[in-house]
CSV table of C-alpha atoms in Angstrom, one decimal:
chain,number,residue,atom,x,y,z
A,154,MET,CA,-1.1,15.6,19.7
A,155,LYS,CA,-3.1,18.4,18.1
A,156,LYS,CA,-0.4,21.0,19.1
A,157,LYS,CA,2.3,18.8,17.7
A,158,PHE,CA,0.4,18.4,14.5
A,159,LEU,CA,-0.4,22.1,14.1
A,160,ALA,CA,3.3,22.8,14.5
A,161,LEU,CA,4.1,20.1,11.9
A,162,MET,CA,1.7,21.7,9.4
A,163,MET,CA,3.2,25.1,9.8
A,164,VAL,CA,6.6,23.7,8.9
A,165,ALA,CA,5.1,21.7,6.1
A,166,ALA,CA,3.7,24.8,4.5
A,167,MET,CA,7.3,25.9,3.7
A,168,ALA,CA,8.1,22.6,1.9
A,169,VAL,CA,8.6,22.6,-1.9
A,170,VAL,CA,7.4,19.7,-4.1
A,171,SER,CA,9.5,19.1,-7.2
A,172,VAL,CA,8.0,18.5,-10.6
A,173,VAL,CA,8.5,15.3,-12.5
A,174,GLY,CA,7.3,15.4,-16.2
A,175,CYS,CA,3.9,17.0,-16.1
A,176,GLY,CA,3.1,15.9,-12.5
A,177,LYS,CA,4.2,16.5,-9.0
A,178,ASP,CA,6.8,14.2,-7.5
A,179,ALA,CA,7.2,13.9,-3.7
A,180,SER,CA,10.4,11.9,-4.0
A,181,ASP,CA,12.0,13.5,-1.0
A,182,ASN,CA,10.4,11.9,1.4
A,183,LYS,CA,-13.4,-10.5,-15.0
A,184,THR,CA,-15.6,-11.7,-15.7
A,185,LYS,CA,-17.5,-11.3,-12.5
A,186,ASP,CA,-16.1,-13.3,-9.6
A,187,THR,CA,-18.8,-15.1,-7.7
A,188,ASN,CA,-16.6,-14.8,-4.6
A,189,LYS,CA,-16.5,-11.0,-4.8
A,190,ASP,CA,-17.2,-9.1,-1.6
A,191,THR,CA,-18.9,-5.8,-2.4
A,192,GLN,CA,-20.4,-3.7,0.3
A,193,ASP,CA,-21.4,-0.3,1.3
A,194,VAL,CA,-20.0,1.1,4.5
A,195,SER,CA,-22.2,3.9,5.9
A,196,VAL,CA,-21.4,6.5,8.4
A,197,SER,CA,-23.7,7.3,11.3
A,198,GLU,CA,-21.6,9.7,13.3
A,199,PRO,CA,-23.4,13.1,13.6
A,200,PRO,CA,-21.6,16.1,12.2
A,201,ASP,CA,-19.8,18.4,14.6
A,202,GLU,CA,-21.6,21.7,15.1
A,203,GLU,CA,-18.5,23.6,14.2
A,204,ASN,CA,-18.4,21.8,10.8
A,205,GLN,CA,-22.2,21.8,10.2
A,206,ASP,CA,-21.9,23.7,6.9
A,207,THR,CA,-19.0,21.7,5.5
A,208,GLU,CA,-20.6,18.3,6.2
A,209,GLU,CA,-23.8,19.0,4.2
A,210,VAL,CA,-22.1,17.5,1.1
A,211,ARG,CA,-21.7,13.7,1.2
A,212,HIS,CA,-19.6,12.2,-1.6
A,213,LYS,CA,-19.6,8.6,-2.6
A,214,ILE,CA,-16.3,7.0,-3.4
A,215,GLY,CA,-15.6,3.4,-4.5
A,216,VAL,CA,-12.5,1.4,-3.5
A,217,ILE,CA,-11.2,-1.6,-5.4
A,218,LEU,CA,-8.9,-3.8,-3.4
A,219,TYR,CA,-7.6,-7.4,-3.8
A,220,GLY,CA,-9.0,-8.4,-0.4
A,221,LYS,CA,-9.0,-7.7,3.3
A,222,ASP,CA,-8.0,-11.1,4.8
A,223,ASP,CA,-4.2,-10.6,5.0
A,224,SER,CA,-2.5,-8.0,7.2
A,225,MET,CA,-2.1,-5.3,4.5
A,226,GLY,CA,-5.7,-5.7,3.2
A,227,ALA,CA,-7.1,-5.7,6.7
A,228,ALA,CA,-5.2,-2.5,7.4
A,229,ASP,CA,-6.3,-0.8,4.2
A,230,TYR,CA,-9.9,-1.7,4.9
A,231,ALA,CA,-9.8,-0.3,8.4
A,232,TYR,CA,-7.8,2.8,7.6
A,233,LEU,CA,-10.1,3.7,4.7
A,234,ASN,CA,-13.3,3.1,6.5
A,235,TYR,CA,-12.1,5.4,9.3
A,236,ALA,CA,-11.0,8.1,6.8
A,237,ALA,CA,-14.3,7.9,5.0
A,238,GLU,CA,-16.1,8.4,8.4
A,239,ALA,CA,-13.9,11.4,9.2
A,240,LEU,CA,-14.6,13.0,5.8
A,241,ASN,CA,-18.3,12.1,5.8
A,242,VAL,CA,-17.9,9.9,2.7
A,243,ASP,CA,-20.2,7.1,1.7
A,244,ILE,CA,-17.5,4.5,0.9
A,245,GLN,CA,-18.3,1.4,-1.3
A,246,TRP,CA,-16.0,-1.6,-1.6
A,247,ALA,CA,-15.2,-4.1,-4.3
A,248,LEU,CA,-13.0,-6.9,-3.0
A,249,ASN,CA,-11.4,-10.1,-4.4
A,250,ASP,CA,-10.5,-9.0,-7.9
A,251,TYR,CA,-7.5,-10.8,-9.2
A,252,ASP,CA,-7.3,-9.8,-12.9
A,253,ALA,CA,-7.7,-6.6,-14.9
A,254,GLU,CA,-11.1,-7.5,-16.4
A,255,SER,CA,-12.5,-8.0,-12.9
A,256,GLN,CA,-11.2,-4.7,-11.7
A,257,LEU,CA,-12.8,-3.0,-14.7
A,258,ALA,CA,-16.1,-4.7,-14.0
A,259,SER,CA,-15.9,-3.5,-10.4
A,260,ALA,CA,-15.2,0.0,-11.6
A,261,GLU,CA,-18.3,-0.1,-13.8
A,262,ASN,CA,-20.4,-1.4,-11.0
A,263,LEU,CA,-19.2,1.2,-8.5
A,264,VAL,CA,-19.8,4.1,-10.9
A,265,SER,CA,-23.3,2.7,-11.7
A,266,ALA,CA,-23.9,2.7,-8.0
A,267,GLY,CA,-23.2,6.4,-7.9
A,268,CYS,CA,-19.5,6.6,-7.0
A,269,GLU,CA,-18.0,10.0,-8.0
A,270,GLY,CA,-14.4,8.8,-7.6
A,271,LEU,CA,-12.4,5.5,-7.6
A,272,LEU,CA,-9.4,4.5,-5.5
A,273,PHE,CA,-7.8,1.2,-6.5
A,274,LEU,CA,-4.8,-1.0,-6.1
A,275,PRO,CA,-4.1,-2.2,-9.6
A,276,ILE,CA,-3.5,-5.9,-10.2
A,277,SER,CA,-1.5,-5.0,-13.4
A,278,ASP,CA,-0.7,-2.2,-15.8
A,279,ASN,CA,-3.5,-3.5,-18.0
A,280,SER,CA,-6.0,-2.8,-15.2
A,281,VAL,CA,-4.6,0.7,-15.0
A,282,SER,CA,-5.2,1.2,-18.8
A,283,LEU,CA,-8.7,-0.2,-18.7
A,284,ILE,CA,-9.9,1.8,-15.7
A,285,SER,CA,-8.2,5.0,-16.9
A,286,ASP,CA,-10.0,4.8,-20.2
A,287,TYR,CA,-13.3,4.0,-18.5
A,288,CYS,CA,-12.9,6.9,-16.1
A,289,GLN,CA,-12.0,9.4,-18.8
A,290,GLN,CA,-15.0,8.3,-20.9
A,291,ASN,CA,-17.3,8.7,-17.8
A,292,GLU,CA,-15.6,11.8,-16.3
A,293,ILE,CA,-14.7,10.0,-13.0
A,294,TYR,CA,-11.7,11.0,-10.9
A,295,PHE,CA,-9.5,8.1,-10.0
A,296,GLN,CA,-6.4,7.6,-7.8
A,297,MET,CA,-4.1,4.6,-7.6
A,298,MET,CA,-2.4,3.3,-4.4
A,299,ASN,CA,0.8,1.3,-3.8
A,300,ARG,CA,1.7,1.1,-7.5
A,301,ASP,CA,3.7,2.8,-10.2
A,302,ILE,CA,3.1,2.0,-13.9
A,303,SER,CA,5.8,0.0,-15.5
A,304,ASP,CA,4.6,0.1,-19.1
A,305,GLU,CA,5.8,3.5,-20.5
A,306,ASN,CA,3.0,3.8,-23.1
A,307,ILE,CA,0.3,3.1,-20.5
A,308,LYS,CA,2.0,5.5,-18.1
A,309,ALA,CA,2.0,8.3,-20.7
A,310,ALA,CA,-1.6,7.7,-21.6
A,311,THR,CA,-2.7,7.6,-17.9
A,312,GLN,CA,-0.8,10.7,-17.0
A,313,ALA,CA,-2.4,12.6,-19.9
A,314,ASN,CA,-5.9,11.7,-18.6
A,315,PRO,CA,-7.4,14.8,-16.9
A,316,TYR,CA,-9.3,12.6,-14.4
A,317,TYR,CA,-6.1,10.9,-13.1
A,318,VAL,CA,-5.4,12.3,-9.7
A,319,GLY,CA,-2.2,10.4,-9.2
A,320,THR,CA,-0.6,7.5,-7.3
A,321,SER,CA,1.7,6.7,-4.5
A,322,PHE,CA,4.3,3.9,-4.1
A,323,GLU,CA,7.5,3.1,-2.3
A,324,ALA,CA,11.2,3.4,-2.8
A,325,ASN,CA,11.5,-0.3,-3.9
A,326,GLU,CA,15.1,-0.4,-5.1
A,327,ALA,CA,16.5,1.0,-1.9
A,328,ALA,CA,14.4,-1.4,0.1
A,329,THR,CA,15.7,-4.4,-1.9
A,330,ASN,CA,19.2,-3.3,-1.3
A,331,GLN,CA,18.7,-3.0,2.4
A,332,LEU,CA,17.0,-6.4,2.7
A,333,THR,CA,19.8,-8.1,0.8
A,334,GLU,CA,22.5,-6.3,2.9
A,335,LEU,CA,20.8,-7.5,6.1
A,336,MET,CA,20.8,-11.0,4.8
A,337,ALA,CA,24.4,-10.8,3.7
A,338,ALA,CA,25.5,-9.4,7.0
A,339,GLU,CA,24.4,-12.8,8.5
A,340,GLY,CA,26.7,-14.5,6.0
A,341,ARG,CA,23.8,-15.8,3.9
A,342,LEU,CA,24.7,-15.5,0.2
A,343,LYS,CA,22.9,-18.4,-1.5
A,344,TYR,CA,19.4,-17.4,-2.3
A,345,GLY,CA,16.1,-18.5,-3.6
A,346,VAL,CA,14.2,-15.4,-4.9
A,347,GLY,CA,10.4,-14.9,-5.0
A,348,LYS,CA,9.4,-12.7,-7.9
A,349,VAL,CA,6.2,-10.9,-8.8
A,350,ALA,CA,4.6,-11.4,-12.2
A,351,PRO,CA,5.7,-9.1,-15.1
A,352,GLY,CA,3.1,-6.4,-15.8
A,353,SER,CA,3.0,-5.1,-12.3
A,354,SER,CA,5.1,-2.1,-11.2
A,355,LEU,CA,6.3,-4.3,-8.3
A,356,SER,CA,8.3,-6.3,-10.8
A,357,VAL,CA,11.0,-3.6,-10.4
A,358,ARG,CA,11.8,-5.5,-7.2
A,359,ASN,CA,12.8,-8.6,-9.3
A,360,THR,CA,15.5,-6.8,-11.1
A,361,ALA,CA,16.6,-4.9,-8.0
A,362,PHE,CA,17.1,-8.2,-6.1
A,363,GLU,CA,19.3,-9.5,-9.0
A,364,GLU,CA,21.4,-6.3,-8.8
A,365,SER,CA,21.7,-6.2,-5.0
A,366,VAL,CA,22.6,-9.9,-4.8
A,367,ALA,CA,25.4,-9.4,-7.4
A,368,GLN,CA,26.6,-6.4,-5.4
A,369,ALA,CA,26.7,-8.4,-2.2
A,370,GLY,CA,28.7,-11.2,-3.9
A,371,GLY,CA,25.8,-13.6,-3.5
A,372,THR,CA,24.2,-16.2,-5.8
A,373,ILE,CA,20.6,-16.7,-6.9
A,374,LEU,CA,20.2,-20.5,-7.1
A,375,ALA,CA,16.6,-20.5,-8.1
A,376,ASP,CA,13.5,-18.3,-8.4
A,377,TYR,CA,9.7,-18.5,-8.7
A,378,THR,CA,7.0,-16.1,-9.8
A,379,ALA,CA,4.3,-15.6,-7.3
A,380,PRO,CA,0.8,-16.7,-8.4
A,381,SER,CA,-1.5,-13.8,-9.4
A,382,ASP,CA,-4.8,-15.7,-8.8
A,383,GLY,CA,-4.7,-15.5,-5.0
A,384,SER,CA,-3.8,-19.2,-4.6
A,385,THR,CA,-1.3,-20.1,-1.9
A,386,GLN,CA,-0.8,-23.8,-2.7
A,387,ALA,CA,1.8,-22.9,-5.3
A,388,TYR,CA,4.1,-21.6,-2.6
A,389,VAL,CA,4.3,-25.0,-1.0
A,390,THR,CA,5.5,-26.6,-4.3
A,391,TYR,CA,8.0,-23.7,-4.8
A,392,ILE,CA,9.6,-24.1,-1.4
A,393,GLU,CA,9.7,-27.9,-1.5
A,394,ASN,CA,11.5,-27.7,-4.8
A,395,PHE,CA,14.0,-25.2,-3.4
A,396,VAL,CA,14.8,-27.3,-0.4
A,397,ASN,CA,15.1,-30.6,-2.3
A,398,SER,CA,17.0,-29.2,-5.2
A,399,TYR,CA,19.4,-26.8,-3.5
A,400,PRO,CA,20.5,-28.1,0.0
A,401,GLU,CA,23.1,-25.3,0.1
A,402,MET,CA,20.4,-22.6,-0.1
A,403,ASP,CA,20.5,-20.4,3.1
A,404,GLY,CA,18.2,-17.5,2.3
A,405,LEU,CA,15.0,-16.4,0.7
A,406,LEU,CA,14.6,-12.9,-0.8
A,407,LEU,CA,10.9,-12.4,-1.5
A,408,SER,CA,9.4,-9.5,-3.5
A,409,SER,CA,5.9,-10.0,-2.1
A,410,THR,CA,4.3,-12.0,0.8
A,411,THR,CA,0.8,-10.6,0.6
A,412,GLY,CA,-2.3,-12.8,0.2
A,413,GLY,CA,-1.1,-15.5,2.5
A,414,GLY,CA,2.2,-16.0,0.8
A,415,GLY,CA,4.3,-15.2,3.8
A,416,GLU,CA,2.5,-17.5,6.2
A,417,THR,CA,2.5,-20.4,3.7
A,418,ILE,CA,6.2,-20.0,2.9
A,419,MET,CA,7.3,-19.9,6.5
A,420,ASN,CA,5.1,-22.8,7.6
A,421,THR,CA,6.4,-24.8,4.7
A,422,LEU,CA,10.0,-24.1,5.7
A,423,GLN,CA,9.3,-25.1,9.2
A,424,SER,CA,8.1,-28.6,8.0
A,425,LEU,CA,11.2,-29.1,5.9
A,426,VAL,CA,14.4,-27.7,7.6
A,427,ASP,CA,15.7,-26.9,11.0
A,428,PRO,CA,15.2,-23.3,12.4
A,429,GLY,CA,17.7,-20.9,10.9
A,430,LYS,CA,19.0,-23.1,8.1
A,431,ILE,CA,17.1,-21.0,5.6
A,432,LYS,CA,15.9,-17.5,6.6
A,433,ILE,CA,13.6,-15.0,5.0
A,434,ALA,CA,14.0,-11.3,4.1
A,435,ALA,CA,10.9,-10.0,2.4
A,436,PHE,CA,8.6,-7.3,1.5
A,437,ASP,CA,5.3,-7.0,3.4
A,438,THR,CA,4.3,-8.3,6.8
A,439,PHE,CA,2.2,-11.3,7.6
A,440,GLU,CA,0.5,-13.1,10.4
A,441,GLY,CA,2.8,-15.1,12.6
A,442,MET,CA,5.8,-12.9,12.1
A,443,GLU,CA,6.4,-12.6,15.8
A,444,GLY,CA,7.1,-16.3,16.0
A,445,GLY,CA,9.2,-16.1,12.9
A,446,PHE,CA,11.6,-13.6,14.5
A,447,GLU,CA,11.5,-15.4,17.9
A,448,ASP,CA,12.3,-18.8,16.4
A,449,GLY,CA,14.9,-17.6,13.8
A,450,TRP,CA,13.0,-17.9,10.5
A,451,LEU,CA,13.1,-14.2,9.7
A,452,THR,CA,15.9,-11.8,9.1
A,453,ALA,CA,14.0,-8.7,8.0
A,454,LEU,CA,10.6,-7.5,6.7
A,455,ALA,CA,9.9,-4.3,4.9
A,456,GLY,CA,6.4,-3.1,5.5
A,457,GLY,CA,4.1,-0.6,7.0
A,458,ILE,CA,3.1,0.9,3.7
A,459,ALA,CA,-0.7,0.2,4.0
A,460,ILE,CA,-1.1,3.6,5.7
A,461,GLN,CA,-0.4,5.4,2.4
A,462,CYS,CA,-3.9,4.5,1.3
A,463,VAL,CA,-5.0,7.4,3.6
A,464,PRO,CA,-3.1,10.1,1.7
A,465,ASP,CA,-4.3,8.6,-1.5
A,466,PHE,CA,-7.9,8.7,-0.3
A,467,ILE,CA,-7.5,12.3,0.8
A,468,MET,CA,-6.0,13.3,-2.6
A,469,LEU,CA,-9.0,11.7,-4.4
A,470,TYR,CA,-11.5,13.3,-1.9
A,471,ASN,CA,-10.1,16.8,-2.6
A,472,ALA,CA,-10.4,16.3,-6.4
A,473,VAL,CA,-14.0,14.9,-6.1
A,474,ASP,CA,-14.9,17.8,-3.8
A,475,GLY,CA,-13.8,20.3,-6.5
A,476,THR,CA,-10.7,21.4,-4.6
A,477,PRO,CA,-7.7,19.3,-5.9
A,478,LEU,CA,-4.4,19.8,-4.2
A,479,SER,CA,-2.6,19.9,-7.5
A,480,ASP,CA,-3.3,21.2,-11.0
A,481,SER,CA,-1.9,17.9,-12.4
A,482,PHE,CA,-1.4,14.3,-11.4
A,483,THR,CA,0.8,13.6,-8.4
A,484,VAL,CA,3.3,10.9,-7.5
A,485,LEU,CA,3.8,10.5,-3.8
A,486,TYR,CA,6.3,8.3,-2.0
A,487,GLN,CA,5.8,6.4,1.3
A,488,ASN,CA,8.6,5.3,3.6
A,489,PHE,CA,9.1,1.6,4.4
A,490,ILE,CA,9.4,0.5,7.9
A,491,PHE,CA,12.0,-2.2,8.5
A,492,ILE,CA,11.5,-4.8,11.2
A,493,THR,CA,14.7,-6.7,12.1
A,494,ASN,CA,14.0,-8.1,15.6
A,495,LEU,CA,11.3,-9.2,18.0
A,496,GLU,CA,11.2,-5.8,19.8
A,497,ASP,CA,10.6,-4.0,16.5
A,498,CYS,CA,8.0,-6.6,15.6
A,499,ALA,CA,6.1,-6.1,18.8
A,500,THR,CA,6.0,-2.3,18.4
A,501,PHE,CA,5.0,-2.6,14.8
A,502,ALA,CA,2.2,-5.1,15.6
A,503,LYS,CA,0.9,-2.7,18.3
A,504,TYR,CA,0.9,0.5,16.4
A,505,ILE,CA,1.0,-0.2,12.7
A,506,ASP,CA,0.0,-3.7,11.9
A,507,ASN,CA,-3.1,-3.2,13.9
A,508,PRO,CA,-6.4,-2.3,12.3
A,509,ASP,CA,-7.8,-1.2,15.6
A,510,HIS,CA,-5.1,1.6,15.9
A,511,MET,CA,-5.6,4.6,13.7
A,512,ILE,CA,-2.2,6.1,12.9
A,513,TYR,CA,-3.8,9.3,11.5
A,514,ASN,CA,-6.7,10.4,13.6
A,515,ALA,CA,-9.8,12.3,12.4
A,516,ASP,CA,-8.3,15.7,13.1
A,517,ILE,CA,-5.3,14.9,11.0
A,518,ILE,CA,-7.4,13.5,8.1
A,519,ARG,CA,-9.7,16.6,8.1
A,520,SER,CA,-6.8,19.0,8.2
A,521,LEU,CA,-5.7,17.6,4.8
A,522,ALA,CA,-9.0,18.3,3.2
A,523,LYS,CA,-9.7,21.8,1.8
A,524,ARG,CA,-13.4,21.5,2.9
A,525,TYR,CA,-12.2,21.4,6.5
A,526,ASN,CA,-9.0,23.3,6.2
A,527,PRO,CA,-8.9,25.9,3.3
A,528,ASP,CA,-5.2,26.5,3.9
A,529,VAL,CA,-4.0,23.0,3.3
A,530,THR,CA,-1.5,22.4,0.4
A,531,LEU,CA,0.1,19.4,-1.3
A,532,ASP,CA,3.2,20.2,0.8
A,533,ASP,CA,1.3,19.3,3.9
A,534,VAL,CA,0.5,15.8,2.6
A,535,VAL,CA,4.1,15.3,1.5
A,536,LYS,CA,5.4,16.4,4.9
A,537,LEU,CA,3.2,13.9,6.7
A,538,MET,CA,4.3,11.1,4.5
A,539,ASN,CA,8.0,12.0,4.9
A,540,ASP,CA,7.7,12.1,8.7
A,541,TYR,CA,6.2,8.6,8.8
A,542,SER,CA,8.4,6.2,10.8
A,543,LEU,CA,8.0,3.7,13.6
A,544,ALA,CA,9.3,6.3,16.1
A,545,TRP,CA,6.8,9.0,14.8
A,546,VAL,CA,3.9,6.6,15.1
A,547,VAL,CA,4.8,5.7,18.7
A,548,GLU,CA,5.3,9.3,19.7
A,549,ASN,CA,2.0,10.4,18.2
A,550,ALA,CA,-0.1,7.5,19.4
A,551,GLU,CA,-3.2,8.5,21.3
């Protein structure tokens, strides 16, 4: 594994990252909530003798995440705790924020607790704006994960913030096209569409589905907008209305299934129609997907992007440590992994959708931090993200 990775890093050093605007683009590749879960995860592993000098500095980094009870949140939680241990970081968590004001309150609490940097998955563009302003006023580095910024004014202001390290997100338009094509290949052309709320960069998937359906010669019979408050009961009503109002509907194209949405939608379908009458092609993975493929409820899922939280954490760590990998903000891209059958699903569940399996081990994580590897560059991070695939993960599994 180590030999393979050293070879990979030598090749990566030759890569070139193109510039978008004033930042780097790796396109080649609340009010306080009483249910909030905030905790400090400490590291007790003794430092290696070889790295005794480098581990004397122990940074504190805060992470704001919508939760850790669905498959993506659980993976983020496990990956980041492991990365923090590898880098000797005192990580503090703020969980269960579902609006911009709550995320800002968590940012304030984390900084008050001594966090030198913030990593967060924005609920909306408004939360980006609020946290960006707060971090600039308090000279705190911050990095986003899994999100672009859809509002151009907020994007421009954020990118001008000297404490904005960057973000990463996925090639959403290409993924919507592939999901729709896979559904159309089965002869399914009459759709219900699950959208995400405006104000999130994921809303690009809404328009992309409209375009891909038209290109495939399909029809969108009805749509819904996913609840943004963490509730799942709304999905039951949406699917019941779809089935009762549009008996000809044969497919669901879903922009998001996180937070229990996927499980609820599939379970509701099972109670209303025969297996295979209406099938699902969706973003994200969720519990019970194995049975969904086996019993004919699922056509395809696009997922596996939780791992990008690790490169995001590494980018933030380097900035907090005083050795940023770029002199400006960065925009990094993560590949989707598509699951189209039970065999793919089983492999995905074993190696990717498994919080007990670390895709990137401690050696890989440290190799991307200048404190441990002075020769690392942004190109190395880009190369690692570009190489990410189901086959790569299986080949490099320990």
